[in-house]
Amino acid sequence: MEPIKMVDLHKQYLKIKDDVDSAIEEVLNETAFIQGRQVKEFEAALATYTGARYVISCGNGTDALQIALMALDPKPGDEVILPVFTYVATAEVIALLRLTPVFVDVDPRTFNIDVEQAAANITERTRAIVPVHLFGQCADMEPLMGIARQHGIAIIEDAAQALGAQYRFADGTLRHAGVIGQIGCTSFFPSKNLACFGDGGAMFTNDDALAEKLRMTANHGQRVKYIHDLVGVNSRLDTLQAAILKVKLAHLDEYASARQRAAAHYDESLNGIDGLVLPLRAKNSTHVFNQYTVQIANGRRDALKAFLQEKGVPSMVYYPLPLHFQKAYKNPQYGAGAFPVAEKLSESVLSLPVHTEMTTDQLDYICDVVRSFFRSQ
Ligand SMILES: *Cc1c(COP(=O)(O)O)cnc(C)c1O
């Protein structure tokens, strides 16, 4: 059995090597390294895939979130509601723009934003809500969209971990993660489901005016070269990454299926272990398993992590500190106990290896190790 990794980018690359290599070679021969034709081609392909009217690529997922917020023209001190249990980028861009992050707790089973708490935290200064589709499954968008509409607030989705997931509305309508709110953001960081060979990101919108603003903001606020109508940033997906992503996009559903197969294997083999909570699949969203995240009761998480490591099984804690415990985001308003679910999750979650190249042997081995840990308790 090959050594187990959290992600296996090399093995994934080898399977599509010829296509990727020739896409790269084309870029090298054409030498349009910035805004080459492959950037437009990839944006168009991703728009077709997700059903978004507009896809605007940018430098990374963090920039996507920042540019999305900038497009709302917020005033310093405006509030943005976000889950307290997420990757730091979601809060970082809010703080960078001198906006006020308003944290809310998450659902203990889906890890996603608690919709009732989001609603309860809306004030006249609230500018937007940023739900994060954590670990690959959509937040509960239908009630959230209803609340936002009622208050005239924008929804900016953080779909960095959930590209390819689909949310089902009560009337049966299916929408891709990132194409539900006013603006959706995603990342092509190497560990994401659609991953490039460096940094990359994109924004989605169906709104003509927002699309233009996002595109201008990402490119120095210019529509015409050297004519700057907005204060913008320099955030572009480079042509090499776009060419690679265009090849990989054709495999995204296959990649999601491989992750789902690994998750199903875990579900089946780890089911019924006392003290181990498996990830819940929400009824109204597919799950593309950017992470397979279990919860370990009784303060045994770190012991399981160490045991796995001893047996050659990597695992990760996403995330060891909720945002209100991070020094950079401390606020006297949010003391210990302010977000009990997130606080408990940060002590009990563990993400097991899940990627496109996992073999049945590897999955069986990991499950055996986990089972033997709980047997010995
Ligand atoms: C990865 C990630 C981001 C940031 O994406 P980068 O491309 O690394 O900047 C933002 N939010 C979430 C939830 C992420 O997982």
Coordinates of C-alpha atoms and ligand atoms in Angstrom, one line a residue:
M1 CA 0.0 0.0 0.0
E2 CA 1.3 3.5 -0.9
P3 CA 1.8 6.0 1.9
I4 CA -1.4 7.8 2.8
K5 CA -1.6 11.6 2.2
M6 CA -4.2 14.2 2.9
V7 CA -4.2 15.1 -0.8
D8 CA -2.3 13.3 -3.6
L9 CA -1.8 15.9 -6.3
H10 CA 1.0 14.1 -8.0
K11 CA -1.0 10.9 -8.7
Q12 CA -4.0 13.1 -9.8
Y13 CA -1.6 15.0 -12.2
L14 CA -0.2 11.8 -13.7
K15 CA -3.6 10.7 -14.9
I16 CA -4.1 13.8 -17.0
K17 CA -0.5 14.6 -17.6
D18 CA -0.6 14.7 -21.4
D19 CA -3.5 17.1 -21.5
V20 CA -2.1 19.4 -18.8
D21 CA 1.4 19.4 -20.3
S22 CA 0.2 20.3 -23.7
A23 CA -2.1 23.1 -22.2
I24 CA 1.0 24.5 -20.4
E25 CA 3.1 24.2 -23.6
E26 CA 0.5 26.2 -25.5
V27 CA 0.7 29.0 -23.0
L28 CA 4.4 29.0 -23.2
N29 CA 4.4 29.2 -27.0
E30 CA 1.7 31.9 -27.0
T31 CA 3.3 33.8 -24.1
A32 CA 0.1 35.8 -23.3
F33 CA 0.8 35.1 -19.6
I34 CA -1.7 37.7 -18.3
Q35 CA -5.2 37.7 -19.6
G36 CA -4.5 35.2 -22.4
R37 CA -7.3 33.5 -24.3
Q38 CA -7.3 30.6 -21.9
V39 CA -8.5 32.9 -19.0
K40 CA -11.7 33.8 -21.0
E41 CA -12.1 30.2 -22.1
F42 CA -11.9 28.8 -18.6
E43 CA -14.3 31.5 -17.3
A44 CA -16.8 30.5 -20.0
A45 CA -16.4 26.8 -19.3
L46 CA -16.9 27.4 -15.6
A47 CA -20.0 29.6 -16.3
T48 CA -21.4 26.7 -18.3
Y49 CA -20.6 24.2 -15.6
T50 CA -22.1 26.2 -12.7
G51 CA -24.9 27.9 -14.5
A52 CA -23.6 31.3 -13.5
R53 CA -24.2 34.2 -16.0
Y54 CA -20.8 35.7 -15.2
V55 CA -17.6 34.2 -13.9
I56 CA -14.8 36.6 -13.1
S57 CA -11.5 35.0 -12.3
C58 CA -9.0 36.5 -9.8
G59 CA -5.8 35.8 -8.0
N60 CA -7.1 33.6 -5.1
G61 CA -10.1 32.9 -3.0
T62 CA -9.3 35.5 -0.4
D63 CA -9.1 38.2 -3.1
A64 CA -12.5 37.0 -4.5
L65 CA -14.1 37.6 -1.1
Q66 CA -12.4 41.0 -0.7
I67 CA -13.4 42.1 -4.2
A68 CA -17.0 40.9 -3.7
L69 CA -17.3 43.0 -0.5
M70 CA -15.7 46.0 -2.3
A71 CA -18.3 45.7 -5.0
L72 CA -21.0 46.4 -2.4
D73 CA -19.5 49.8 -1.6
P74 CA -19.6 49.3 2.2
K75 CA -18.9 52.2 4.5
P76 CA -16.3 51.7 7.3
G77 CA -18.0 50.2 10.3
D78 CA -20.7 48.4 8.3
E79 CA -21.4 45.0 9.7
V80 CA -20.9 41.7 7.9
I81 CA -22.3 38.5 9.5
L82 CA -20.3 35.3 9.1
P83 CA -19.9 32.0 10.9
V84 CA -17.3 31.9 13.7
F85 CA -16.1 28.4 12.7
T86 CA -14.4 28.9 9.3
Y87 CA -11.1 29.6 7.7
V88 CA -9.6 32.9 8.6
A89 CA -9.9 34.4 5.1
T90 CA -13.6 35.0 5.4
A91 CA -13.1 37.3 8.4
E92 CA -9.8 38.7 7.3
V93 CA -11.2 40.6 4.2
I94 CA -14.0 42.1 6.3
A95 CA -11.5 43.4 8.9
L96 CA -9.1 44.6 6.1
L97 CA -11.9 46.8 4.6
R98 CA -12.5 48.3 8.0
L99 CA -15.9 46.6 8.3
T100 CA -17.1 44.9 11.5
P101 CA -17.2 41.1 11.5
V102 CA -20.2 39.9 13.4
F103 CA -19.7 36.3 14.3
V104 CA -22.5 33.8 14.7
D105 CA -22.4 30.1 15.8
V106 CA -22.7 27.1 13.5
D107 CA -25.0 24.1 13.3
P108 CA -23.3 21.2 15.3
R109 CA -24.0 18.6 12.6
T110 CA -23.5 20.5 9.3
F111 CA -20.8 22.9 10.6
N112 CA -22.5 25.6 8.6
I113 CA -23.9 29.0 9.7
D114 CA -26.8 28.9 12.1
V115 CA -29.5 30.7 10.1
E116 CA -31.6 31.8 13.1
Q117 CA -28.6 33.3 14.8
A118 CA -27.7 35.1 11.6
A119 CA -31.2 36.6 11.4
A120 CA -31.0 37.6 15.1
N121 CA -27.8 39.5 14.5
I122 CA -29.0 41.8 11.7
T123 CA -28.9 45.5 12.6
E124 CA -29.4 48.6 10.5
R125 CA -25.6 48.5 9.8
T126 CA -25.6 45.0 8.4
R127 CA -24.3 45.1 4.8
A128 CA -24.0 41.4 4.0
I129 CA -24.1 37.9 5.3
V130 CA -21.2 35.5 4.2
P131 CA -22.3 31.9 4.5
V132 CA -19.4 29.5 4.1
H133 CA -20.2 26.1 2.5
L134 CA -17.8 24.4 4.9
F135 CA -16.1 21.1 4.0
G136 CA -18.0 20.8 0.7
Q137 CA -21.7 21.0 1.6
C138 CA -24.0 24.1 1.1
A139 CA -25.2 26.2 4.0
D140 CA -29.0 26.3 4.3
M141 CA -29.4 28.9 1.6
E142 CA -33.1 29.1 1.2
P143 CA -34.1 30.5 4.6
L144 CA -30.9 32.7 4.5
M145 CA -31.8 34.2 1.1
G146 CA -35.3 34.9 2.5
I147 CA -34.0 36.7 5.5
A148 CA -31.5 38.7 3.4
R149 CA -34.2 39.7 0.9
Q150 CA -36.5 40.8 3.7
H151 CA -33.8 43.1 5.1
G152 CA -32.2 44.2 1.8
I153 CA -28.9 42.6 2.7
A154 CA -26.5 41.0 0.2
I155 CA -25.4 37.4 0.4
I156 CA -21.8 36.6 -0.6
E157 CA -21.2 32.9 -0.6
D158 CA -17.8 31.5 0.4
A159 CA -17.8 28.5 -1.8
A160 CA -14.0 27.9 -1.6
Q161 CA -14.6 24.3 -0.4
A162 CA -17.7 23.5 -2.2
L163 CA -17.3 24.0 -5.9
G164 CA -19.5 21.4 -7.6
A165 CA -22.0 21.0 -4.7
Q166 CA -25.6 21.7 -5.5
Y167 CA -28.3 23.1 -3.2
R168 CA -31.9 22.1 -3.7
F169 CA -34.7 24.6 -3.0
A170 CA -38.1 23.5 -1.7
D171 CA -39.6 23.8 -5.2
G172 CA -36.9 21.4 -6.5
T173 CA -34.7 24.0 -8.2
L174 CA -31.0 23.0 -8.0
R175 CA -28.4 25.7 -7.8
H176 CA -24.6 25.3 -7.7
A177 CA -22.7 26.5 -4.7
G178 CA -21.6 30.0 -5.4
V179 CA -24.4 30.8 -7.8
I180 CA -27.2 31.3 -5.1
G181 CA -26.3 34.7 -3.4
Q182 CA -25.6 38.0 -5.2
I183 CA -22.0 37.0 -5.4
G184 CA -20.2 33.7 -4.9
C185 CA -16.5 33.2 -4.3
T186 CA -14.3 30.3 -4.8
S187 CA -10.7 29.2 -4.6
F188 CA -8.5 27.0 -6.8
F189 CA -5.8 26.6 -4.1
P190 CA -4.2 23.1 -4.6
S191 CA -6.2 21.4 -1.8
K192 CA -9.6 22.6 -3.1
N193 CA -11.8 20.4 -5.2
L194 CA -11.0 22.2 -8.4
A195 CA -7.3 23.0 -7.9
C196 CA -4.7 24.7 -9.9
F197 CA -0.9 24.5 -9.6
G198 CA -0.6 27.6 -7.5
D199 CA -3.1 30.3 -6.4
G200 CA -6.3 31.1 -8.2
G201 CA -9.8 32.2 -7.5
A202 CA -13.1 33.3 -9.1
M203 CA -16.3 35.1 -8.4
F204 CA -19.8 34.3 -9.7
T205 CA -22.8 36.5 -10.2
N206 CA -25.9 36.7 -12.3
D207 CA -26.1 40.5 -12.0
D208 CA -24.8 42.6 -15.0
A209 CA -23.8 45.7 -13.0
L210 CA -22.1 43.7 -10.2
A211 CA -20.2 41.6 -12.8
E212 CA -18.8 44.7 -14.4
K213 CA -17.8 46.1 -11.0
L214 CA -16.1 42.9 -9.9
R215 CA -14.2 42.7 -13.2
M216 CA -13.1 46.3 -12.9
T217 CA -12.2 46.0 -9.3
A218 CA -10.0 42.9 -9.8
N219 CA -8.1 44.8 -12.5
H220 CA -7.1 48.2 -10.9
G221 CA -10.6 49.6 -11.3
Q222 CA -10.2 50.0 -15.0
R223 CA -12.6 49.1 -17.9
V224 CA -10.3 50.7 -20.4
K225 CA -6.5 50.4 -19.9
Y226 CA -5.1 53.3 -17.9
I227 CA -8.6 54.8 -17.2
H228 CA -9.4 54.1 -13.6
D229 CA -13.0 54.7 -12.5
L230 CA -12.8 52.7 -9.3
V231 CA -10.2 52.0 -6.6
G232 CA -9.3 48.4 -7.4
V233 CA -6.7 45.8 -6.7
N234 CA -4.4 43.7 -8.9
S235 CA -5.8 40.3 -8.7
R236 CA -5.8 38.1 -11.8
L237 CA -5.8 34.5 -12.6
D238 CA -2.8 34.0 -14.7
T239 CA -3.0 32.3 -18.1
L240 CA -1.0 29.2 -17.1
Q241 CA -3.4 28.5 -14.2
A242 CA -6.4 29.1 -16.3
A243 CA -5.1 26.6 -18.9
I244 CA -4.5 24.0 -16.3
L245 CA -7.9 24.6 -14.7
K246 CA -9.7 24.3 -18.1
V247 CA -8.3 20.8 -18.4
K248 CA -9.2 19.9 -14.8
L249 CA -12.7 21.3 -14.9
A250 CA -13.7 18.5 -17.3
H251 CA -12.8 16.1 -14.5
L252 CA -14.5 17.9 -11.6
D253 CA -17.5 15.7 -11.4
E254 CA -15.4 12.6 -11.5
Y255 CA -13.2 14.1 -8.7
A256 CA -16.4 14.8 -6.7
S257 CA -17.5 11.2 -7.2
A258 CA -14.1 9.8 -6.1
R259 CA -14.4 11.9 -2.9
Q260 CA -17.9 10.8 -2.3
R261 CA -16.9 7.2 -2.8
A262 CA -14.2 7.6 -0.1
A263 CA -16.7 9.3 2.2
A264 CA -19.3 6.5 1.7
H265 CA -16.6 4.0 2.5
Y266 CA -15.8 5.8 5.8
D267 CA -19.6 6.1 6.5
E268 CA -20.0 2.4 6.1
S269 CA -17.0 1.2 8.0
L270 CA -17.0 3.7 10.8
N271 CA -20.7 3.6 11.5
G272 CA -21.9 2.7 15.0
I273 CA -18.7 3.5 16.9
D274 CA -19.5 4.9 20.3
G275 CA -17.9 8.3 20.8
L276 CA -17.4 8.9 17.0
V277 CA -19.8 11.2 15.1
L278 CA -19.7 10.9 11.4
P279 CA -20.4 13.9 9.1
L280 CA -24.1 14.6 8.4
R281 CA -25.3 14.9 4.9
A282 CA -27.8 17.7 4.7
K283 CA -31.1 16.9 3.0
N284 CA -31.0 19.9 0.7
S285 CA -27.4 19.8 -0.5
T286 CA -25.0 17.4 -2.2
H287 CA -21.7 17.1 -0.5
V288 CA -18.5 17.2 -2.5
F289 CA -16.3 16.3 0.6
N290 CA -13.5 18.7 0.4
Q291 CA -13.0 17.4 3.9
Y292 CA -14.4 14.3 5.7
T293 CA -14.7 15.6 9.2
V294 CA -15.6 13.5 12.2
Q295 CA -16.2 14.5 15.8
I296 CA -14.6 12.6 18.7
A297 CA -16.3 12.8 22.1
N298 CA -14.7 12.9 25.6
G299 CA -11.6 14.9 24.8
R300 CA -10.1 12.0 22.9
R301 CA -9.5 13.9 19.6
D302 CA -5.9 14.6 20.1
A303 CA -5.2 11.0 21.3
L304 CA -6.9 9.7 18.1
K305 CA -4.8 12.1 16.0
A306 CA -1.6 10.9 17.6
F307 CA -2.6 7.2 17.3
L308 CA -3.4 7.7 13.6
Q309 CA 0.0 9.4 13.0
E310 CA 1.8 6.6 14.7
K311 CA 0.2 4.2 12.2
G312 CA 1.1 6.3 9.2
V313 CA -2.3 8.0 8.8
P314 CA -2.3 11.8 8.5
S315 CA -5.2 13.8 9.7
M316 CA -5.9 17.5 10.2
V317 CA -7.8 19.7 12.6
Y318 CA -9.9 22.2 10.7
Y319 CA -10.1 24.4 12.7
P320 CA -8.3 24.3 16.0
L321 CA -9.5 27.8 17.1
P322 CA -12.8 29.5 16.4
L323 CA -12.3 33.0 15.1
H324 CA -13.3 34.8 18.3
F325 CA -10.4 33.0 20.0
Q326 CA -7.9 34.2 17.4
K327 CA -5.8 37.0 18.7
A328 CA -6.3 39.1 15.6
Y329 CA -10.1 38.9 15.9
K330 CA -10.5 39.1 19.7
N331 CA -13.4 41.3 20.8
P332 CA -14.4 41.9 24.4
Q333 CA -18.0 41.2 23.3
Y334 CA -17.1 37.6 22.5
G335 CA -15.7 35.8 25.5
A336 CA -15.4 32.1 26.2
G337 CA -18.8 30.5 25.9
A338 CA -20.1 33.1 23.4
F339 CA -20.2 30.4 20.6
P340 CA -20.5 27.1 22.4
V341 CA -21.0 24.9 19.3
A342 CA -17.9 26.3 17.5
E343 CA -15.9 26.1 20.8
K344 CA -16.8 22.4 21.2
L345 CA -16.2 21.6 17.5
S346 CA -12.7 23.1 17.6
E347 CA -11.9 20.6 20.4
S348 CA -13.6 17.6 18.8
V349 CA -13.2 17.7 15.0
L350 CA -10.8 15.7 13.0
S351 CA -10.6 15.6 9.2
L352 CA -9.5 12.2 7.8
P353 CA -7.8 11.9 4.4
V354 CA -10.2 12.2 1.5
H355 CA -9.0 12.9 -2.0
T356 CA -9.5 11.8 -5.6
E357 CA -6.8 9.1 -5.6
M358 CA -7.6 7.1 -2.5
T359 CA -7.5 3.3 -2.8
T360 CA -9.8 0.8 -1.1
D361 CA -6.8 -0.6 0.6
Q362 CA -5.9 2.8 2.1
L363 CA -9.5 3.4 3.2
D364 CA -9.7 -0.1 4.8
Y365 CA -6.5 0.5 6.6
I366 CA -7.5 3.9 7.9
C367 CA -10.9 2.5 9.1
D368 CA -9.1 -0.5 10.8
V369 CA -6.8 1.9 12.7
V370 CA -9.7 4.1 13.8
R371 CA -11.7 1.0 14.9
S372 CA -8.7 -0.3 16.9
F373 CA -8.3 3.0 18.6
F374 CA -11.9 3.0 19.9
R375 CA -11.7 -0.8 20.8
S376 CA -8.7 0.0 23.0
Q377 CA -10.6 2.7 24.9
Ligands
LIG1 C1 -9.3 28.2 1.0 C2 -10.4 29.1 1.5 C3 -10.4 30.5 1.3 C4 -9.3 31.2 0.7 O1 -8.9 30.8 -0.6 P1 -7.3 31.1 -1.0 O2 -7.4 30.8 -2.5 O3 -6.4 30.3 -0.2 O4 -7.1 32.6 -0.8 C5 -11.5 31.2 1.8 N1 -12.4 30.6 2.5 C6 -12.4 29.2 2.7 C7 -13.6 28.6 3.5 C8 -11.4 28.4 2.3 O5 -11.4 27.1 2.5

